[in-house]
JSON list of C-alpha atoms in Angstrom, two decimals:
[
{"chain": "A", "resi": 1, "resn": "UNK", "atom": "CA", "xyz": [-162.15, 151.53, -186.58]},
{"chain": "A", "resi": 2, "resn": "UNK", "atom": "CA", "xyz": [-161.11, 152.32, -190.15]},
{"chain": "A", "resi": 3, "resn": "UNK", "atom": "CA", "xyz": [-159.84, 155.88, -190.67]},
{"chain": "A", "resi": 4, "resn": "UNK", "atom": "CA", "xyz": [-160.19, 156.59, -194.40]},
{"chain": "A", "resi": 5, "resn": "UNK", "atom": "CA", "xyz": [-159.01, 160.19, -194.09]},
{"chain": "A", "resi": 6, "resn": "UNK", "atom": "CA", "xyz": [-155.62, 159.05, -192.84]},
{"chain": "A", "resi": 7, "resn": "UNK", "atom": "CA", "xyz": [-155.16, 157.18, -196.10]},
{"chain": "A", "resi": 8, "resn": "UNK", "atom": "CA", "xyz": [-156.01, 160.20, -198.25]},
{"chain": "A", "resi": 9, "resn": "UNK", "atom": "CA", "xyz": [-152.61, 161.01, -199.82]},
{"chain": "A", "resi": 10, "resn": "UNK", "atom": "CA", "xyz": [-153.62, 164.62, -200.47]},
{"chain": "A", "resi": 11, "resn": "UNK", "atom": "CA", "xyz": [-154.61, 165.18, -196.87]},
{"chain": "A", "resi": 12, "resn": "UNK", "atom": "CA", "xyz": [-151.39, 163.57, -195.68]},
{"chain": "A", "resi": 13, "resn": "UNK", "atom": "CA", "xyz": [-149.50, 165.88, -198.05]},
{"chain": "A", "resi": 14, "resn": "UNK", "atom": "CA", "xyz": [-151.08, 168.89, -196.34]},
{"chain": "A", "resi": 15, "resn": "UNK", "atom": "CA", "xyz": [-149.93, 167.62, -192.93]},
{"chain": "A", "resi": 16, "resn": "UNK", "atom": "CA", "xyz": [-146.40, 167.12, -194.22]},
{"chain": "A", "resi": 17, "resn": "UNK", "atom": "CA", "xyz": [-146.39, 170.57, -195.85]},
{"chain": "A", "resi": 18, "resn": "UNK", "atom": "CA", "xyz": [-147.38, 172.08, -192.50]},
{"chain": "A", "resi": 19, "resn": "UNK", "atom": "CA", "xyz": [-144.47, 170.34, -190.78]},
{"chain": "A", "resi": 20, "resn": "UNK", "atom": "CA", "xyz": [-142.04, 171.40, -193.53]},
{"chain": "A", "resi": 21, "resn": "UNK", "atom": "CA", "xyz": [-143.41, 174.93, -193.83]},
{"chain": "A", "resi": 22, "resn": "UNK", "atom": "CA", "xyz": [-140.15, 176.69, -192.93]},
{"chain": "A", "resi": 23, "resn": "UNK", "atom": "CA", "xyz": [-138.31, 174.80, -195.67]},
{"chain": "A", "resi": 24, "resn": "UNK", "atom": "CA", "xyz": [-141.10, 175.42, -198.17]},
{"chain": "A", "resi": 25, "resn": "UNK", "atom": "CA", "xyz": [-141.33, 179.19, -197.68]},
{"chain": "A", "resi": 26, "resn": "UNK", "atom": "CA", "xyz": [-137.69, 180.08, -196.90]},
{"chain": "A", "resi": 27, "resn": "UNK", "atom": "CA", "xyz": [-136.61, 180.46, -200.55]},
{"chain": "A", "resi": 28, "resn": "UNK", "atom": "CA", "xyz": [-139.35, 183.05, -201.12]},
{"chain": "A", "resi": 29, "resn": "UNK", "atom": "CA", "xyz": [-138.62, 185.35, -198.19]},
{"chain": "A", "resi": 30, "resn": "UNK", "atom": "CA", "xyz": [-137.06, 188.57, -199.44]},
{"chain": "A", "resi": 31, "resn": "UNK", "atom": "CA", "xyz": [-133.82, 190.10, -198.19]},
{"chain": "A", "resi": 32, "resn": "UNK", "atom": "CA", "xyz": [-135.94, 192.37, -196.00]},
{"chain": "A", "resi": 33, "resn": "UNK", "atom": "CA", "xyz": [-137.40, 189.30, -194.24]},
{"chain": "A", "resi": 34, "resn": "UNK", "atom": "CA", "xyz": [-140.84, 189.76, -195.78]},
{"chain": "A", "resi": 35, "resn": "UNK", "atom": "CA", "xyz": [-142.82, 187.13, -197.65]},
{"chain": "A", "resi": 36, "resn": "UNK", "atom": "CA", "xyz": [-144.85, 188.83, -200.39]},
{"chain": "A", "resi": 37, "resn": "UNK", "atom": "CA", "xyz": [-148.16, 187.13, -201.13]},
{"chain": "A", "resi": 38, "resn": "UNK", "atom": "CA", "xyz": [-151.26, 187.39, -203.24]},
{"chain": "A", "resi": 39, "resn": "UNK", "atom": "CA", "xyz": [-154.32, 186.96, -201.04]},
{"chain": "A", "resi": 40, "resn": "UNK", "atom": "CA", "xyz": [-157.85, 185.89, -201.88]},
{"chain": "A", "resi": 41, "resn": "UNK", "atom": "CA", "xyz": [-160.91, 188.00, -201.15]},
{"chain": "A", "resi": 42, "resn": "UNK", "atom": "CA", "xyz": [-162.91, 186.24, -198.42]},
{"chain": "A", "resi": 43, "resn": "UNK", "atom": "CA", "xyz": [-166.08, 186.07, -200.52]},
{"chain": "A", "resi": 44, "resn": "UNK", "atom": "CA", "xyz": [-164.15, 184.37, -203.35]},
{"chain": "A", "resi": 45, "resn": "UNK", "atom": "CA", "xyz": [-162.54, 181.87, -201.00]},
{"chain": "A", "resi": 46, "resn": "UNK", "atom": "CA", "xyz": [-165.91, 181.10, -199.36]},
{"chain": "A", "resi": 47, "resn": "UNK", "atom": "CA", "xyz": [-167.53, 180.53, -202.76]},
{"chain": "A", "resi": 48, "resn": "UNK", "atom": "CA", "xyz": [-164.77, 178.18, -203.94]},
{"chain": "A", "resi": 49, "resn": "UNK", "atom": "CA", "xyz": [-164.77, 176.22, -200.65]},
{"chain": "A", "resi": 50, "resn": "UNK", "atom": "CA", "xyz": [-168.48, 175.52, -201.21]},
{"chain": "A", "resi": 51, "resn": "UNK", "atom": "CA", "xyz": [-167.41, 173.67, -204.38]},
{"chain": "A", "resi": 52, "resn": "UNK", "atom": "CA", "xyz": [-165.37, 171.08, -202.47]},
{"chain": "A", "resi": 53, "resn": "UNK", "atom": "CA", "xyz": [-167.17, 167.76, -202.69]},
{"chain": "A", "resi": 54, "resn": "UNK", "atom": "CA", "xyz": [-166.45, 164.93, -200.25]},
{"chain": "A", "resi": 55, "resn": "UNK", "atom": "CA", "xyz": [-166.66, 161.28, -201.24]},
{"chain": "A", "resi": 56, "resn": "UNK", "atom": "CA", "xyz": [-165.52, 158.08, -199.59]},
{"chain": "A", "resi": 57, "resn": "UNK", "atom": "CA", "xyz": [-162.45, 158.25, -201.84]},
{"chain": "A", "resi": 58, "resn": "UNK", "atom": "CA", "xyz": [-161.45, 161.78, -200.79]},
{"chain": "A", "resi": 59, "resn": "UNK", "atom": "CA", "xyz": [-162.39, 165.25, -201.89]},
{"chain": "A", "resi": 60, "resn": "UNK", "atom": "CA", "xyz": [-162.47, 167.09, -205.20]},
{"chain": "A", "resi": 61, "resn": "UNK", "atom": "CA", "xyz": [-163.32, 170.59, -206.37]},
{"chain": "A", "resi": 62, "resn": "UNK", "atom": "CA", "xyz": [-166.41, 171.05, -208.50]},
{"chain": "A", "resi": 63, "resn": "UNK", "atom": "CA", "xyz": [-167.17, 174.63, -209.43]},
{"chain": "A", "resi": 64, "resn": "UNK", "atom": "CA", "xyz": [-169.19, 176.19, -212.21]},
{"chain": "A", "resi": 65, "resn": "UNK", "atom": "CA", "xyz": [-167.11, 177.44, -215.16]},
{"chain": "A", "resi": 66, "resn": "UNK", "atom": "CA", "xyz": [-168.84, 180.82, -214.64]},
{"chain": "A", "resi": 67, "resn": "UNK", "atom": "CA", "xyz": [-166.95, 180.94, -211.33]},
{"chain": "A", "resi": 68, "resn": "UNK", "atom": "CA", "xyz": [-163.77, 179.13, -212.40]},
{"chain": "A", "resi": 69, "resn": "UNK", "atom": "CA", "xyz": [-163.03, 181.28, -215.45]},
{"chain": "A", "resi": 70, "resn": "UNK", "atom": "CA", "xyz": [-163.07, 184.68, -213.71]},
{"chain": "A", "resi": 71, "resn": "UNK", "atom": "CA", "xyz": [-161.22, 183.15, -210.75]},
{"chain": "A", "resi": 72, "resn": "UNK", "atom": "CA", "xyz": [-158.40, 181.87, -212.97]},
{"chain": "A", "resi": 73, "resn": "UNK", "atom": "CA", "xyz": [-158.34, 185.18, -214.87]},
{"chain": "A", "resi": 74, "resn": "UNK", "atom": "CA", "xyz": [-158.01, 187.11, -211.61]},
{"chain": "A", "resi": 75, "resn": "UNK", "atom": "CA", "xyz": [-155.25, 184.82, -210.31]},
{"chain": "A", "resi": 76, "resn": "UNK", "atom": "CA", "xyz": [-153.37, 185.14, -213.62]},
{"chain": "A", "resi": 77, "resn": "UNK", "atom": "CA", "xyz": [-153.69, 188.93, -213.54]},
{"chain": "A", "resi": 78, "resn": "UNK", "atom": "CA", "xyz": [-152.30, 189.14, -209.98]},
{"chain": "A", "resi": 79, "resn": "UNK", "atom": "CA", "xyz": [-149.52, 186.65, -210.75]},
{"chain": "A", "resi": 80, "resn": "UNK", "atom": "CA", "xyz": [-148.51, 188.62, -213.84]},
{"chain": "A", "resi": 81, "resn": "UNK", "atom": "CA", "xyz": [-148.39, 191.84, -211.80]},
{"chain": "A", "resi": 82, "resn": "UNK", "atom": "CA", "xyz": [-146.05, 190.13, -209.32]},
{"chain": "A", "resi": 83, "resn": "UNK", "atom": "CA", "xyz": [-143.83, 188.73, -212.08]},
{"chain": "A", "resi": 84, "resn": "UNK", "atom": "CA", "xyz": [-143.63, 192.16, -213.72]},
{"chain": "A", "resi": 85, "resn": "UNK", "atom": "CA", "xyz": [-142.11, 193.40, -210.44]},
{"chain": "A", "resi": 86, "resn": "UNK", "atom": "CA", "xyz": [-139.73, 190.41, -210.42]},
{"chain": "A", "resi": 87, "resn": "UNK", "atom": "CA", "xyz": [-141.58, 188.83, -207.48]},
{"chain": "A", "resi": 88, "resn": "UNK", "atom": "CA", "xyz": [-142.31, 185.10, -207.30]},
{"chain": "A", "resi": 89, "resn": "UNK", "atom": "CA", "xyz": [-146.12, 184.85, -207.44]},
{"chain": "A", "resi": 90, "resn": "UNK", "atom": "CA", "xyz": [-147.37, 183.14, -204.28]},
{"chain": "A", "resi": 91, "resn": "UNK", "atom": "CA", "xyz": [-151.08, 182.71, -203.62]},
{"chain": "A", "resi": 92, "resn": "UNK", "atom": "CA", "xyz": [-152.22, 182.39, -200.02]},
{"chain": "A", "resi": 93, "resn": "UNK", "atom": "CA", "xyz": [-155.36, 180.43, -199.26]},
{"chain": "A", "resi": 94, "resn": "UNK", "atom": "CA", "xyz": [-156.93, 178.24, -196.59]},
{"chain": "A", "resi": 95, "resn": "UNK", "atom": "CA", "xyz": [-155.52, 174.78, -195.85]},
{"chain": "A", "resi": 96, "resn": "UNK", "atom": "CA", "xyz": [-158.82, 173.24, -197.01]},
{"chain": "A", "resi": 97, "resn": "UNK", "atom": "CA", "xyz": [-158.57, 174.91, -200.41]},
{"chain": "A", "resi": 98, "resn": "UNK", "atom": "CA", "xyz": [-154.81, 174.88, -201.09]},
{"chain": "A", "resi": 99, "resn": "UNK", "atom": "CA", "xyz": [-154.46, 171.57, -202.90]},
{"chain": "A", "resi": 100, "resn": "UNK", "atom": "CA", "xyz": [-157.65, 172.04, -204.92]},
{"chain": "A", "resi": 101, "resn": "UNK", "atom": "CA", "xyz": [-156.67, 175.53, -206.04]},
{"chain": "A", "resi": 102, "resn": "UNK", "atom": "CA", "xyz": [-153.18, 174.33, -206.95]},
{"chain": "A", "resi": 103, "resn": "UNK", "atom": "CA", "xyz": [-154.63, 171.60, -209.16]},
{"chain": "A", "resi": 104, "resn": "UNK", "atom": "CA", "xyz": [-157.01, 174.07, -210.76]},
{"chain": "A", "resi": 105, "resn": "UNK", "atom": "CA", "xyz": [-154.35, 176.62, -211.76]},
{"chain": "A", "resi": 106, "resn": "UNK", "atom": "CA", "xyz": [-151.23, 174.50, -212.36]},
{"chain": "A", "resi": 107, "resn": "UNK", "atom": "CA", "xyz": [-151.92, 174.15, -216.08]},
{"chain": "A", "resi": 108, "resn": "UNK", "atom": "CA", "xyz": [-152.41, 177.91, -216.57]},
{"chain": "A", "resi": 109, "resn": "UNK", "atom": "CA", "xyz": [-149.78, 179.09, -214.08]},
{"chain": "A", "resi": 110, "resn": "UNK", "atom": "CA", "xyz": [-147.13, 176.43, -213.46]},
{"chain": "A", "resi": 111, "resn": "UNK", "atom": "CA", "xyz": [-144.85, 178.99, -211.74]},
{"chain": "A", "resi": 112, "resn": "UNK", "atom": "CA", "xyz": [-147.49, 179.96, -209.16]},
{"chain": "A", "resi": 113, "resn": "UNK", "atom": "CA", "xyz": [-146.78, 178.79, -205.62]},
{"chain": "A", "resi": 114, "resn": "UNK", "atom": "CA", "xyz": [-149.94, 178.10, -203.60]},
{"chain": "A", "resi": 115, "resn": "UNK", "atom": "CA", "xyz": [-149.47, 178.27, -199.84]},
{"chain": "A", "resi": 116, "resn": "UNK", "atom": "CA", "xyz": [-151.96, 177.79, -197.05]},
{"chain": "A", "resi": 117, "resn": "UNK", "atom": "CA", "xyz": [-152.32, 179.83, -193.87]},
{"chain": "A", "resi": 118, "resn": "UNK", "atom": "CA", "xyz": [-151.04, 176.83, -191.91]},
{"chain": "A", "resi": 119, "resn": "UNK", "atom": "CA", "xyz": [-147.70, 177.07, -193.72]},
{"chain": "A", "resi": 120, "resn": "UNK", "atom": "CA", "xyz": [-147.06, 180.61, -192.51]},
{"chain": "A", "resi": 121, "resn": "UNK", "atom": "CA", "xyz": [-144.89, 180.84, -189.46]},
{"chain": "A", "resi": 122, "resn": "UNK", "atom": "CA", "xyz": [-145.53, 183.34, -186.69]},
{"chain": "A", "resi": 123, "resn": "UNK", "atom": "CA", "xyz": [-142.03, 184.81, -186.94]},
{"chain": "A", "resi": 124, "resn": "UNK", "atom": "CA", "xyz": [-142.33, 185.65, -190.65]},
{"chain": "A", "resi": 125, "resn": "UNK", "atom": "CA", "xyz": [-143.62, 189.01, -191.80]},
{"chain": "A", "resi": 126, "resn": "UNK", "atom": "CA", "xyz": [-145.98, 188.94, -194.74]},
{"chain": "A", "resi": 127, "resn": "UNK", "atom": "CA", "xyz": [-147.09, 191.61, -197.18]},
{"chain": "A", "resi": 128, "resn": "UNK", "atom": "CA", "xyz": [-150.05, 191.37, -199.53]},
{"chain": "A", "resi": 129, "resn": "UNK", "atom": "CA", "xyz": [-149.11, 192.53, -203.02]},
{"chain": "A", "resi": 130, "resn": "UNK", "atom": "CA", "xyz": [-152.49, 191.81, -204.60]},
{"chain": "A", "resi": 131, "resn": "UNK", "atom": "CA", "xyz": [-155.88, 190.26, -204.04]},
{"chain": "A", "resi": 132, "resn": "UNK", "atom": "CA", "xyz": [-157.77, 187.72, -206.11]},
{"chain": "A", "resi": 133, "resn": "UNK", "atom": "CA", "xyz": [-161.37, 188.76, -206.57]},
{"chain": "A", "resi": 134, "resn": "UNK", "atom": "CA", "xyz": [-164.11, 188.73, -209.16]},
{"chain": "A", "resi": 135, "resn": "UNK", "atom": "CA", "xyz": [-163.87, 192.47, -209.80]},
{"chain": "A", "resi": 136, "resn": "UNK", "atom": "CA", "xyz": [-160.74, 192.05, -211.96]},
{"chain": "A", "resi": 137, "resn": "UNK", "atom": "CA", "xyz": [-162.49, 193.68, -214.94]},
{"chain": "A", "resi": 138, "resn": "UNK", "atom": "CA", "xyz": [-162.64, 196.99, -213.07]},
{"chain": "A", "resi": 139, "resn": "UNK", "atom": "CA", "xyz": [-158.91, 197.20, -212.43]}
]
């Protein structure tokens, strides 16, 4: 049988990233052995995942600008807070969402690293330094 998902270069990239995860995250682990990350509120992640559309040619993200704009604003705000503390901004998200989120923010935040949960290794300590949410206006 034909396996179209195996030919999806973006999906293959995610598999390779998982296998290379130690190499990918090593440069960002602090001297104290902690990887500092920006996390996403679960409700935000769930909402964005609903925007992933599947076609026979792969998947793409389709979300309403009323969702995308505050999401990007929140990510930018958290990334700027990290950079102000001289911390490389790294956003943690689900493996399903990682590549779509990266594409969405790369124009606005080229320095932002977007990692998925599958790239975290069990022997690495992580610390959340911020959370992406839609309540950014209240902060």
